PDB file of C-alpha atoms and ligand atoms in Angstrom:
ATOM      1  CA  UNK A   1      -2.380 -35.661  20.883  1.00 56.00           C
ATOM      2  CA  UNK A   2      -3.915 -32.390  19.744  1.00 78.00           C
ATOM      3  CA  UNK A   3      -3.453 -31.423  16.139  1.00 91.00           C
ATOM      4  CA  UNK A   4      -2.687 -28.061  14.635  1.00 97.00           C
ATOM      5  CA  UNK A   5      -3.758 -26.504  11.351  1.00 98.00           C
ATOM      6  CA  UNK A   6      -1.605 -23.671  10.040  1.00 98.00           C
ATOM      7  CA  UNK A   7      -2.739 -21.669   7.012  1.00 98.00           C
ATOM      8  CA  UNK A   8       0.420 -20.184   5.570  1.00 98.00           C
ATOM      9  CA  UNK A   9       1.055 -17.369   3.085  1.00 98.00           C
ATOM     10  CA  UNK A  10       4.061 -18.050   0.863  1.00 98.00           C
ATOM     11  CA  UNK A  11       4.291 -14.521  -0.565  1.00 98.00           C
ATOM     12  CA  UNK A  12       4.213 -13.699  -4.274  1.00 98.00           C
ATOM     13  CA  UNK A  13       7.014 -15.993  -5.451  1.00 96.00           C
ATOM     14  CA  UNK A  14      10.670 -15.609  -4.563  1.00 95.00           C
ATOM     15  CA  UNK A  15      11.608 -17.275  -1.276  1.00 94.00           C
ATOM     16  CA  UNK A  16      13.023 -13.975   0.025  1.00 96.00           C
ATOM     17  CA  UNK A  17       9.397 -12.901   0.549  1.00 96.00           C
ATOM     18  CA  UNK A  18       8.643 -15.884   2.788  1.00 97.00           C
ATOM     19  CA  UNK A  19       8.456 -14.670   6.380  1.00 97.00           C
ATOM     20  CA  UNK A  20      10.535 -16.369   9.059  1.00 97.00           C
ATOM     21  CA  UNK A  21       7.349 -17.410  10.831  1.00 98.00           C
ATOM     22  CA  UNK A  22       6.098 -19.076   7.629  1.00 97.00           C
ATOM     23  CA  UNK A  23       9.428 -20.898   7.158  1.00 97.00           C
ATOM     24  CA  UNK A  24       9.391 -22.146  10.758  1.00 97.00           C
ATOM     25  CA  UNK A  25       5.811 -23.375  10.641  1.00 97.00           C
ATOM     26  CA  UNK A  26       6.386 -25.035   7.250  1.00 97.00           C
ATOM     27  CA  UNK A  27       9.436 -26.832   8.595  1.00 96.00           C
ATOM     28  CA  UNK A  28       7.485 -28.173  11.583  1.00 96.00           C
ATOM     29  CA  UNK A  29       4.535 -29.480   9.529  1.00 97.00           C
ATOM     30  CA  UNK A  30       4.023 -33.203   9.078  1.00 97.00           C
ATOM     31  CA  UNK A  31       1.683 -32.785   6.116  1.00 97.00           C
ATOM     32  CA  UNK A  32       1.192 -30.036   3.542  1.00 98.00           C
ATOM     33  CA  UNK A  33      -1.938 -29.296   1.531  1.00 97.00           C
ATOM     34  CA  UNK A  34      -2.225 -26.851  -1.353  1.00 96.00           C
ATOM     35  CA  UNK A  35      -2.511 -26.067  -5.037  1.00 95.00           C
ATOM     36  CA  UNK A  36       0.295 -27.956  -6.812  1.00 93.00           C
ATOM     37  CA  UNK A  37       2.312 -24.951  -8.094  1.00 93.00           C
ATOM     38  CA  UNK A  38       2.331 -23.419  -4.584  1.00 93.00           C
ATOM     39  CA  UNK A  39       3.485 -26.690  -2.985  1.00 94.00           C
ATOM     40  CA  UNK A  40       6.267 -26.834  -5.588  1.00 92.00           C
ATOM     41  CA  UNK A  41       7.704 -23.661  -4.031  1.00 91.00           C
ATOM     42  CA  UNK A  42       8.173 -25.333  -0.637  1.00 92.00           C
ATOM     43  CA  UNK A  43      11.531 -27.084  -0.244  1.00 87.00           C
ATOM     44  CA  UNK A  44      10.928 -30.841   0.257  1.00 88.00           C
ATOM     45  CA  UNK A  45      11.599 -32.276   3.716  1.00 90.00           C
ATOM     46  CA  UNK A  46      12.042 -35.908   4.669  1.00 90.00           C
ATOM     47  CA  UNK A  47       8.947 -37.379   6.269  1.00 91.00           C
ATOM     48  CA  UNK A  48       6.638 -34.560   5.152  1.00 95.00           C
ATOM     49  CA  UNK A  49       3.681 -35.680   3.054  1.00 94.00           C
ATOM     50  CA  UNK A  50       2.367 -33.351   0.316  1.00 95.00           C
ATOM     51  CA  UNK A  51      -1.253 -33.407  -0.844  1.00 95.00           C
ATOM     52  CA  UNK A  52      -1.595 -31.363  -4.047  1.00 95.00           C
ATOM     53  CA  UNK A  53      -5.005 -30.452  -5.420  1.00 92.00           C
ATOM     54  CA  UNK A  54      -6.500 -28.252  -8.112  1.00 88.00           C
ATOM     55  CA  UNK A  55      -7.087 -24.553  -7.445  1.00 82.00           C
ATOM     56  CA  UNK A  56     -10.841 -25.067  -7.813  1.00 80.00           C
ATOM     57  CA  UNK A  57     -10.931 -27.534  -4.913  1.00 90.00           C
ATOM     58  CA  UNK A  58     -10.390 -25.138  -2.017  1.00 93.00           C
ATOM     59  CA  UNK A  59     -13.399 -26.335   0.015  1.00 95.00           C
ATOM     60  CA  UNK A  60     -12.504 -30.016  -0.263  1.00 96.00           C
ATOM     61  CA  UNK A  61      -8.851 -29.211   0.500  1.00 96.00           C
ATOM     62  CA  UNK A  62      -9.806 -27.284   3.647  1.00 97.00           C
ATOM     63  CA  UNK A  63     -11.960 -30.198   4.857  1.00 97.00           C
ATOM     64  CA  UNK A  64      -9.243 -32.763   4.173  1.00 97.00           C
ATOM     65  CA  UNK A  65      -6.637 -30.674   6.021  1.00 98.00           C
ATOM     66  CA  UNK A  66      -8.962 -30.130   9.006  1.00 98.00           C
ATOM     67  CA  UNK A  67      -9.790 -33.851   9.184  1.00 97.00           C
ATOM     68  CA  UNK A  68      -6.071 -34.651   9.066  1.00 98.00           C
ATOM     69  CA  UNK A  69      -5.273 -32.164  11.861  1.00 98.00           C
ATOM     70  CA  UNK A  70      -8.230 -33.634  13.796  1.00 97.00           C
ATOM     71  CA  UNK A  71      -6.364 -36.958  13.845  1.00 97.00           C
ATOM     72  CA  UNK A  72      -3.605 -35.248  15.841  1.00 96.00           C
ATOM     73  CA  UNK A  73      -1.136 -34.167  13.145  1.00 97.00           C
ATOM     74  CA  UNK A  74       0.605 -30.838  12.516  1.00 97.00           C
ATOM     75  CA  UNK A  75      -0.866 -29.869   9.167  1.00 98.00           C
ATOM     76  CA  UNK A  76      -0.153 -26.836   6.979  1.00 98.00           C
ATOM     77  CA  UNK A  77      -2.242 -25.464   4.128  1.00 98.00           C
ATOM     78  CA  UNK A  78      -0.365 -23.128   1.814  1.00 97.00           C
ATOM     79  CA  UNK A  79      -1.584 -20.155  -0.227  1.00 97.00           C
ATOM     80  CA  UNK A  80       0.280 -17.832  -2.554  1.00 97.00           C
ATOM     81  CA  UNK A  81       0.646 -14.281  -1.226  1.00 98.00           C
ATOM     82  CA  UNK A  82      -1.418 -13.860   1.939  1.00 98.00           C
ATOM     83  CA  UNK A  83      -3.759 -16.690   2.964  1.00 98.00           C
ATOM     84  CA  UNK A  84      -6.470 -14.225   3.973  1.00 98.00           C
ATOM     85  CA  UNK A  85      -6.698 -12.520   0.560  1.00 98.00           C
ATOM     86  CA  UNK A  86      -8.929 -14.524  -1.823  1.00 97.00           C
ATOM     87  CA  UNK A  87      -7.336 -17.684  -0.493  1.00 97.00           C
ATOM     88  CA  UNK A  88      -7.373 -20.605   1.911  1.00 97.00           C
ATOM     89  CA  UNK A  89      -7.881 -18.927   5.313  1.00 98.00           C
ATOM     90  CA  UNK A  90     -11.502 -18.091   4.492  1.00 98.00           C
ATOM     91  CA  UNK A  91     -12.059 -21.552   2.981  1.00 97.00           C
ATOM     92  CA  UNK A  92     -10.805 -23.094   6.237  1.00 98.00           C
ATOM     93  CA  UNK A  93     -13.067 -20.835   8.339  1.00 98.00           C
ATOM     94  CA  UNK A  94     -16.056 -21.774   6.152  1.00 98.00           C
ATOM     95  CA  UNK A  95     -15.257 -25.455   6.666  1.00 98.00           C
ATOM     96  CA  UNK A  96     -14.879 -25.002  10.440  1.00 98.00           C
ATOM     97  CA  UNK A  97     -18.225 -23.209  10.686  1.00 98.00           C
ATOM     98  CA  UNK A  98     -20.040 -25.906   8.697  1.00 98.00           C
ATOM     99  CA  UNK A  99     -18.073 -28.867  10.057  1.00 97.00           C
ATOM    100  CA  UNK A 100     -18.120 -31.043  13.188  1.00 97.00           C
ATOM    101  CA  UNK A 101     -17.765 -29.276  16.588  1.00 97.00           C
ATOM    102  CA  UNK A 102     -14.387 -30.965  17.144  1.00 96.00           C
ATOM    103  CA  UNK A 103     -12.857 -28.760  14.395  1.00 97.00           C
ATOM    104  CA  UNK A 104     -13.539 -25.680  16.542  1.00 97.00           C
ATOM    105  CA  UNK A 105     -11.297 -27.148  19.254  1.00 95.00           C
ATOM    106  CA  UNK A 106      -8.303 -27.406  16.908  1.00 97.00           C
ATOM    107  CA  UNK A 107      -5.333 -25.096  17.234  1.00 97.00           C
ATOM    108  CA  UNK A 108      -5.633 -22.843  14.143  1.00 98.00           C
ATOM    109  CA  UNK A 109      -2.789 -20.566  13.101  1.00 98.00           C
ATOM    110  CA  UNK A 110      -2.989 -18.137  10.177  1.00 98.00           C
ATOM    111  CA  UNK A 111       0.454 -16.985   9.035  1.00 98.00           C
ATOM    112  CA  UNK A 112       0.335 -13.790   6.948  1.00 98.00           C
ATOM    113  CA  UNK A 113       2.281 -13.256   3.739  1.00 98.00           C
ATOM    114  CA  UNK A 114       3.055 -10.474   1.268  1.00 98.00           C
ATOM    115  CA  UNK A 115      -0.019 -10.234  -0.917  1.00 98.00           C
ATOM    116  CA  UNK A 116       0.295  -9.651  -4.682  1.00 98.00           C
ATOM    117  CA  UNK A 117      -0.999  -6.067  -4.669  1.00 98.00           C
ATOM    118  CA  UNK A 118       1.678  -4.993  -2.190  1.00 98.00           C
ATOM    119  CA  UNK A 119       4.429  -6.674  -4.198  1.00 98.00           C
ATOM    120  CA  UNK A 120       3.218  -5.034  -7.433  1.00 98.00           C
ATOM    121  CA  UNK A 121       2.779  -1.629  -5.784  1.00 98.00           C
ATOM    122  CA  UNK A 122       6.298  -1.762  -4.359  1.00 98.00           C
ATOM    123  CA  UNK A 123       7.756  -2.369  -7.837  1.00 98.00           C
ATOM    124  CA  UNK A 124       6.264   0.786  -9.293  1.00 98.00           C
ATOM    125  CA  UNK A 125       6.272   3.416  -6.535  1.00 98.00           C
ATOM    126  CA  UNK A 126       3.278   3.956  -4.265  1.00 98.00           C
ATOM    127  CA  UNK A 127      -0.006   3.551  -6.175  1.00 98.00           C
ATOM    128  CA  UNK A 128      -1.726   2.450  -2.941  1.00 98.00           C
ATOM    129  CA  UNK A 129      -0.433   5.478  -1.012  1.00 98.00           C
ATOM    130  CA  UNK A 130      -3.943   6.798  -0.384  1.00 97.00           C
ATOM    131  CA  UNK A 131      -7.299   5.038   0.119  1.00 98.00           C
ATOM    132  CA  UNK A 132      -7.725   1.934  -2.009  1.00 98.00           C
ATOM    133  CA  UNK A 133      -9.802  -1.186  -2.278  1.00 98.00           C
ATOM    134  CA  UNK A 134      -9.479  -4.643  -3.693  1.00 98.00           C
ATOM    135  CA  UNK A 135     -11.779  -6.767  -5.811  1.00 98.00           C
ATOM    136  CA  UNK A 136     -11.508 -10.224  -7.231  1.00 98.00           C
ATOM    137  CA  UNK A 137     -12.850 -10.280 -10.790  1.00 98.00           C
ATOM    138  CA  UNK A 138     -13.711 -13.950 -10.467  1.00 96.00           C
ATOM    139  CA  UNK A 139     -17.418 -14.501 -10.811  1.00 93.00           C
ATOM    140  CA  UNK A 140     -17.160 -18.150  -9.803  1.00 92.00           C
ATOM    141  CA  UNK A 141     -18.391 -17.375  -6.283  1.00 94.00           C
ATOM    142  CA  UNK A 142     -20.410 -14.173  -6.833  1.00 96.00           C
ATOM    143  CA  UNK A 143     -22.604 -12.781  -9.614  1.00 97.00           C
ATOM    144  CA  UNK A 144     -21.036 -10.513 -12.224  1.00 97.00           C
ATOM    145  CA  UNK A 145     -23.672  -7.843 -11.489  1.00 98.00           C
ATOM    146  CA  UNK A 146     -22.295  -7.523  -7.946  1.00 98.00           C
ATOM    147  CA  UNK A 147     -18.790  -6.999  -9.329  1.00 98.00           C
ATOM    148  CA  UNK A 148     -20.111  -4.246 -11.610  1.00 98.00           C
ATOM    149  CA  UNK A 149     -21.867  -2.571  -8.686  1.00 98.00           C
ATOM    150  CA  UNK A 150     -18.678  -2.625  -6.625  1.00 98.00           C
ATOM    151  CA  UNK A 151     -16.562  -1.307  -9.511  1.00 98.00           C
ATOM    152  CA  UNK A 152     -19.019   1.585  -9.951  1.00 98.00           C
ATOM    153  CA  UNK A 153     -18.992   2.340  -6.226  1.00 98.00           C
ATOM    154  CA  UNK A 154     -15.220   2.088  -5.822  1.00 98.00           C
ATOM    155  CA  UNK A 155     -14.363   4.208  -8.858  1.00 97.00           C
ATOM    156  CA  UNK A 156     -16.918   6.884  -8.091  1.00 96.00           C
ATOM    157  CA  UNK A 157     -15.793   7.071  -4.450  1.00 96.00           C
ATOM    158  CA  UNK A 158     -12.205   7.807  -5.498  1.00 97.00           C
ATOM    159  CA  UNK A 159     -10.564   4.541  -4.432  1.00 98.00           C
ATOM    160  CA  UNK A 160      -7.546   3.160  -6.237  1.00 98.00           C
ATOM    161  CA  UNK A 161      -8.607  -0.380  -7.205  1.00 98.00           C
ATOM    162  CA  UNK A 162      -6.468  -3.513  -7.126  1.00 98.00           C
ATOM    163  CA  UNK A 163      -7.973  -6.280  -9.282  1.00 98.00           C
ATOM    164  CA  UNK A 164      -7.128  -9.879  -8.404  1.00 98.00           C
ATOM    165  CA  UNK A 165      -8.054 -12.837 -10.652  1.00 98.00           C
ATOM    166  CA  UNK A 166      -8.455 -10.620 -13.747  1.00 98.00           C
ATOM    167  CA  UNK A 167      -8.753 -13.519 -16.208  1.00 96.00           C
ATOM    168  CA  UNK A 168      -8.592 -17.286 -16.438  1.00 92.00           C
ATOM    169  CA  UNK A 169      -9.214 -19.871 -19.141  1.00 90.00           C
ATOM    170  CA  UNK A 170     -12.878 -20.082 -18.164  1.00 92.00           C
ATOM    171  CA  UNK A 171     -13.224 -16.286 -17.613  1.00 93.00           C
ATOM    172  CA  UNK A 172     -11.819 -14.605 -20.738  1.00 94.00           C
ATOM    173  CA  UNK A 173     -13.993 -11.450 -20.935  1.00 96.00           C
ATOM    174  CA  UNK A 174     -14.241 -10.185 -17.368  1.00 97.00           C
ATOM    175  CA  UNK A 175     -11.227  -7.861 -17.311  1.00 98.00           C
ATOM    176  CA  UNK A 176     -12.252  -6.200 -20.603  1.00 98.00           C
ATOM    177  CA  UNK A 177     -15.749  -5.641 -19.228  1.00 98.00           C
ATOM    178  CA  UNK A 178     -14.374  -4.276 -15.940  1.00 98.00           C
ATOM    179  CA  UNK A 179     -12.088  -1.781 -17.717  1.00 98.00           C
ATOM    180  CA  UNK A 180     -15.013  -0.681 -19.884  1.00 98.00           C
ATOM    181  CA  UNK A 181     -17.086  -0.171 -16.746  1.00 98.00           C
ATOM    182  CA  UNK A 182     -14.348   1.898 -15.085  1.00 98.00           C
ATOM    183  CA  UNK A 183     -14.042   4.112 -18.197  1.00 98.00           C
ATOM    184  CA  UNK A 184     -17.536   5.408 -17.368  1.00 98.00           C
ATOM    185  CA  UNK A 185     -16.200   6.942 -14.151  1.00 97.00           C
ATOM    186  CA  UNK A 186     -12.528   7.768 -14.676  1.00 98.00           C
ATOM    187  CA  UNK A 187     -10.602   9.943 -17.155  1.00 98.00           C
ATOM    188  CA  UNK A 188      -8.870   8.206 -20.112  1.00 98.00           C
ATOM    189  CA  UNK A 189      -5.476   9.232 -18.704  1.00 98.00           C
ATOM    190  CA  UNK A 190      -5.967   7.366 -15.393  1.00 98.00           C
ATOM    191  CA  UNK A 191      -2.802   5.307 -14.748  1.00 98.00           C
ATOM    192  CA  UNK A 192      -3.159   1.516 -14.933  1.00 98.00           C
ATOM    193  CA  UNK A 193      -0.473  -0.949 -13.813  1.00 98.00           C
ATOM    194  CA  UNK A 194      -0.248  -4.550 -15.011  1.00 98.00           C
ATOM    195  CA  UNK A 195       1.977  -6.532 -12.638  1.00 98.00           C
ATOM    196  CA  UNK A 196       2.599  -9.997 -13.998  1.00 98.00           C
ATOM    197  CA  UNK A 197       4.267 -12.826 -12.024  1.00 98.00           C
ATOM    198  CA  UNK A 198       5.885 -10.347  -9.669  1.00 98.00           C
ATOM    199  CA  UNK A 199       8.797 -11.782  -7.668  1.00 97.00           C
ATOM    200  CA  UNK A 200       9.064 -14.698 -10.098  1.00 97.00           C
ATOM    201  CA  UNK A 201      11.596 -15.126 -12.938  1.00 96.00           C
ATOM    202  CA  UNK A 202       9.052 -14.148 -15.626  1.00 97.00           C
ATOM    203  CA  UNK A 203       8.065 -10.895 -13.837  1.00 98.00           C
ATOM    204  CA  UNK A 204       6.781  -8.095 -16.061  1.00 98.00           C
ATOM    205  CA  UNK A 205       5.387  -4.768 -14.839  1.00 98.00           C
ATOM    206  CA  UNK A 206       3.894  -2.307 -17.308  1.00 97.00           C
ATOM    207  CA  UNK A 207       2.286   1.094 -16.893  1.00 98.00           C
ATOM    208  CA  UNK A 208      -0.413   2.289 -19.248  1.00 98.00           C
ATOM    209  CA  UNK A 209      -3.564   4.412 -19.145  1.00 98.00           C
ATOM    210  CA  UNK A 210      -7.190   3.409 -18.751  1.00 98.00           C
ATOM    211  CA  UNK A 211      -7.761   4.477 -22.339  1.00 98.00           C
ATOM    212  CA  UNK A 212      -4.992   2.258 -23.696  1.00 98.00           C
ATOM    213  CA  UNK A 213      -5.264  -0.629 -21.218  1.00 98.00           C
ATOM    214  CA  UNK A 214      -5.651  -3.872 -23.143  1.00 98.00           C
ATOM    215  CA  UNK A 215      -7.183  -6.790 -21.260  1.00 98.00           C
ATOM    216  CA  UNK A 216      -5.245  -9.281 -23.385  1.00 97.00           C
ATOM    217  CA  UNK A 217      -2.054  -8.109 -21.616  1.00 95.00           C
ATOM    218  CA  UNK A 218      -3.222  -9.886 -18.444  1.00 98.00           C
ATOM    219  CA  UNK A 219      -3.129 -13.561 -17.554  1.00 97.00           C
ATOM    220  CA  UNK A 220      -3.919 -15.581 -14.427  1.00 96.00           C
ATOM    221  CA  UNK A 221      -0.694 -14.413 -12.754  1.00 97.00           C
ATOM    222  CA  UNK A 222      -1.431 -10.715 -13.290  1.00 98.00           C
ATOM    223  CA  UNK A 223      -2.570  -8.158 -10.730  1.00 98.00           C
ATOM    224  CA  UNK A 224      -4.052  -4.981 -12.196  1.00 98.00           C
ATOM    225  CA  UNK A 225      -4.018  -1.674 -10.322  1.00 99.00           C
ATOM    226  CA  UNK A 226      -6.328   1.041 -11.652  1.00 98.00           C
ATOM    227  CA  UNK A 227      -5.528   4.479 -10.268  1.00 98.00           C
ATOM    228  CA  UNK A 228      -7.932   7.101  -8.963  1.00 98.00           C
ATOM    229  CA  UNK A 229      -8.263  10.651 -10.275  1.00 97.00           C
ATOM    230  CA  UNK A 230      -5.444  11.561  -7.881  1.00 97.00           C
ATOM    231  CA  UNK A 231      -2.938   8.920  -9.035  1.00 98.00           C
ATOM    232  CA  UNK A 232       0.100  10.393 -10.806  1.00 98.00           C
ATOM    233  CA  UNK A 233       2.930   9.191 -13.044  1.00 98.00           C
ATOM    234  CA  UNK A 234       6.443  10.614 -12.737  1.00 98.00           C
ATOM    235  CA  UNK A 235       8.491  10.109 -15.917  1.00 97.00           C
ATOM    236  CA  UNK A 236      12.217   9.446 -15.325  1.00 97.00           C
ATOM    237  CA  UNK A 237      14.915   9.366 -17.946  1.00 97.00           C
ATOM    238  CA  UNK A 238      16.562   5.977 -18.214  1.00 96.00           C
ATOM    239  CA  UNK A 239      14.317   4.538 -15.521  1.00 96.00           C
ATOM    240  CA  UNK A 240      10.802   3.186 -15.458  1.00 94.00           C
ATOM    241  CA  UNK A 241       8.124   5.699 -14.443  1.00 96.00           C
ATOM    242  CA  UNK A 242       6.928   6.010 -10.860  1.00 98.00           C
ATOM    243  CA  UNK A 243       3.215   5.633 -10.213  1.00 98.00           C
ATOM    244  CA  UNK A 244       1.953   7.045  -6.943  1.00 98.00           C
ATOM    245  CA  UNK A 245      -1.133   8.316  -5.183  1.00 98.00           C
ATOM    246  CA  UNK A 246      -0.427  11.300  -2.929  1.00 97.00           C
ATOM    247  CA  UNK A 247      -1.272  10.897   0.746  1.00 97.00           C
ATOM    248  CA  UNK A 248      -3.558  13.923   0.858  1.00 94.00           C
ATOM    249  CA  UNK A 249      -6.865  14.398  -0.973  1.00 90.00           C
ATOM    250  CA  UNK A 250      -7.985  18.003  -1.026  1.00 80.00           C
ATOM    251  CA  UNK A 251     -11.226  17.759  -2.971  1.00 74.00           C
ATOM    252  CA  UNK A 252     -14.410  15.989  -1.965  1.00 73.00           C
ATOM    253  CA  UNK A 253     -14.761  14.694  -5.545  1.00 65.00           C
ATOM    254  CA  UNK A 254     -11.126  13.547  -5.846  1.00 59.00           C
TER     255      UNK A 254
HETATM  256  N1  LIG B 301      -3.683 -15.038  -1.827  1.00 59.47           N
HETATM  257  C1  LIG B 301      -3.098 -14.440  -3.018  1.00 59.47           C
HETATM  258  C2  LIG B 301      -4.133 -14.121  -4.084  1.00 59.47           C
HETATM  259  C3  LIG B 301      -4.841 -15.353  -4.655  1.00 59.47           C
HETATM  260  S1  LIG B 301      -5.904 -14.961  -5.979  1.00 59.47           S
HETATM  261  C4  LIG B 301      -2.330 -13.160  -2.617  1.00 59.47           C
HETATM  262  O1  LIG B 301      -2.479 -12.712  -1.480  1.00 59.47           O
HETATM  263  O2  LIG B 301      -1.584 -12.630  -3.448  1.00 59.47           O
HETATM  264  C5  LIG B 301      -4.818 -15.198  -7.366  1.00 59.47           C
HETATM  265  C6  LIG B 301      -4.519 -13.877  -8.041  1.00 59.47           C
HETATM  266  O3  LIG B 301      -3.521 -13.182  -7.285  1.00 59.47           O
HETATM  267  C7  LIG B 301      -3.962 -13.961  -9.437  1.00 59.47           C
HETATM  268  O4  LIG B 301      -4.972 -14.128 -10.421  1.00 59.47           O
HETATM  269  C8  LIG B 301      -3.278 -12.602  -9.555  1.00 59.47           C
HETATM  270  O5  LIG B 301      -4.249 -11.589  -9.775  1.00 59.47           O
HETATM  271  C9  LIG B 301      -2.727 -12.397  -8.146  1.00 59.47           C
HETATM  272  N2  LIG B 301      -1.323 -12.823  -7.989  1.00 59.47           N
HETATM  273  C10 LIG B 301      -0.865 -13.826  -7.227  1.00 59.47           C
HETATM  274  N3  LIG B 301       0.491 -13.890  -7.276  1.00 59.47           N
HETATM  275  C11 LIG B 301       0.896 -12.887  -8.099  1.00 59.47           C
HETATM  276  C12 LIG B 301       2.183 -12.421  -8.549  1.00 59.47           C
HETATM  277  N4  LIG B 301       3.329 -13.005  -8.157  1.00 59.47           N
HETATM  278  N5  LIG B 301       2.218 -11.351  -9.390  1.00 59.47           N
HETATM  279  C13 LIG B 301       1.072 -10.736  -9.778  1.00 59.47           C
HETATM  280  N6  LIG B 301      -0.168 -11.142  -9.373  1.00 59.47           N
HETATM  281  C14 LIG B 301      -0.249 -12.204  -8.553  1.00 59.47           C
END
C-alpha cells in the first residue's frame, strides 16, 4: 500500500474559509498531525487519530508524519492559513530533502488555504492592491540583522509590507524595533493595519498611522500591514475607513 501525505491549509479561522479540497482531503485522512489549536478546528471523525504537538516542533512533526505515511497510511498535516506561508509545507520539504530516499517516492499533496494577510486585507479594503511583500518577524530561524536589512530594502523600494509573527512570549521587542526601523524610511502618516484573530470570534481590526502604531496592540494572532507611500485611507461616516493601495504607481520613488 502506498501512503499519502497531504499538507493542508485550514484558512484563518472560520470554517467558511476552508476550501472544499481541504475538507475532502481532511475527511479522507486516517491520521492528522498539527499544532493543537489548529487540530481543534478540525471536526472529529471516527477512526481518525490526532497527533498534536507544540508550534515549535515543526521539524519533528514533519518527520513523524512522513514516517507514518511511509508505513502506507493517508496522513494529513494541518497549518493555519496557507501551508506554504511560514508553515508546514516547507518543513515537510526540508524533511524530505534530508530524509531517507523512500520519502521522495511518497505521494505529497499541498492544499492551499487563505493566508492571514489576504483575510486581513479583505476586511479593510485593498491595502495589497499594488506591489507588496511579506516578512516574518520571527528571529528564531534567521538573524535579526537580516530582518532589518529586508525591512530597509522593502520600505525603500515602495512595497507594502505584511508582517507575520509580530510578537510572541519569547519575542517581545521585535515589532517595536521593526516599526522604529520603518519610521526611518516612511512618513509618519503611513497607514498601518493591525488585524487580530481575523475570521475568529475575537477578531479586531484597527487602522492607525506609523507614527501612532503601538507594538503592544499586537499579539501572536495579529498580522500587521504597513502601507507604502502610495497607500491611502478613505474616511467614511458611520463605517470603518477603507485602506487601499492604488493599482498604478506614477513616480519612480513612490
Ligand atoms: N500559515 C499561516 C501563517 C503562520 S505564521 C497563514 O498562512 O496565515 C503565524 C502568524 O500568522 C501569526 O503570528 C499572525 O501574524 C498570522 N495569523 C495567522 N492567523 C491569523 C488570523 N486569523 N488573524 C490575523 N493574523 C493571523
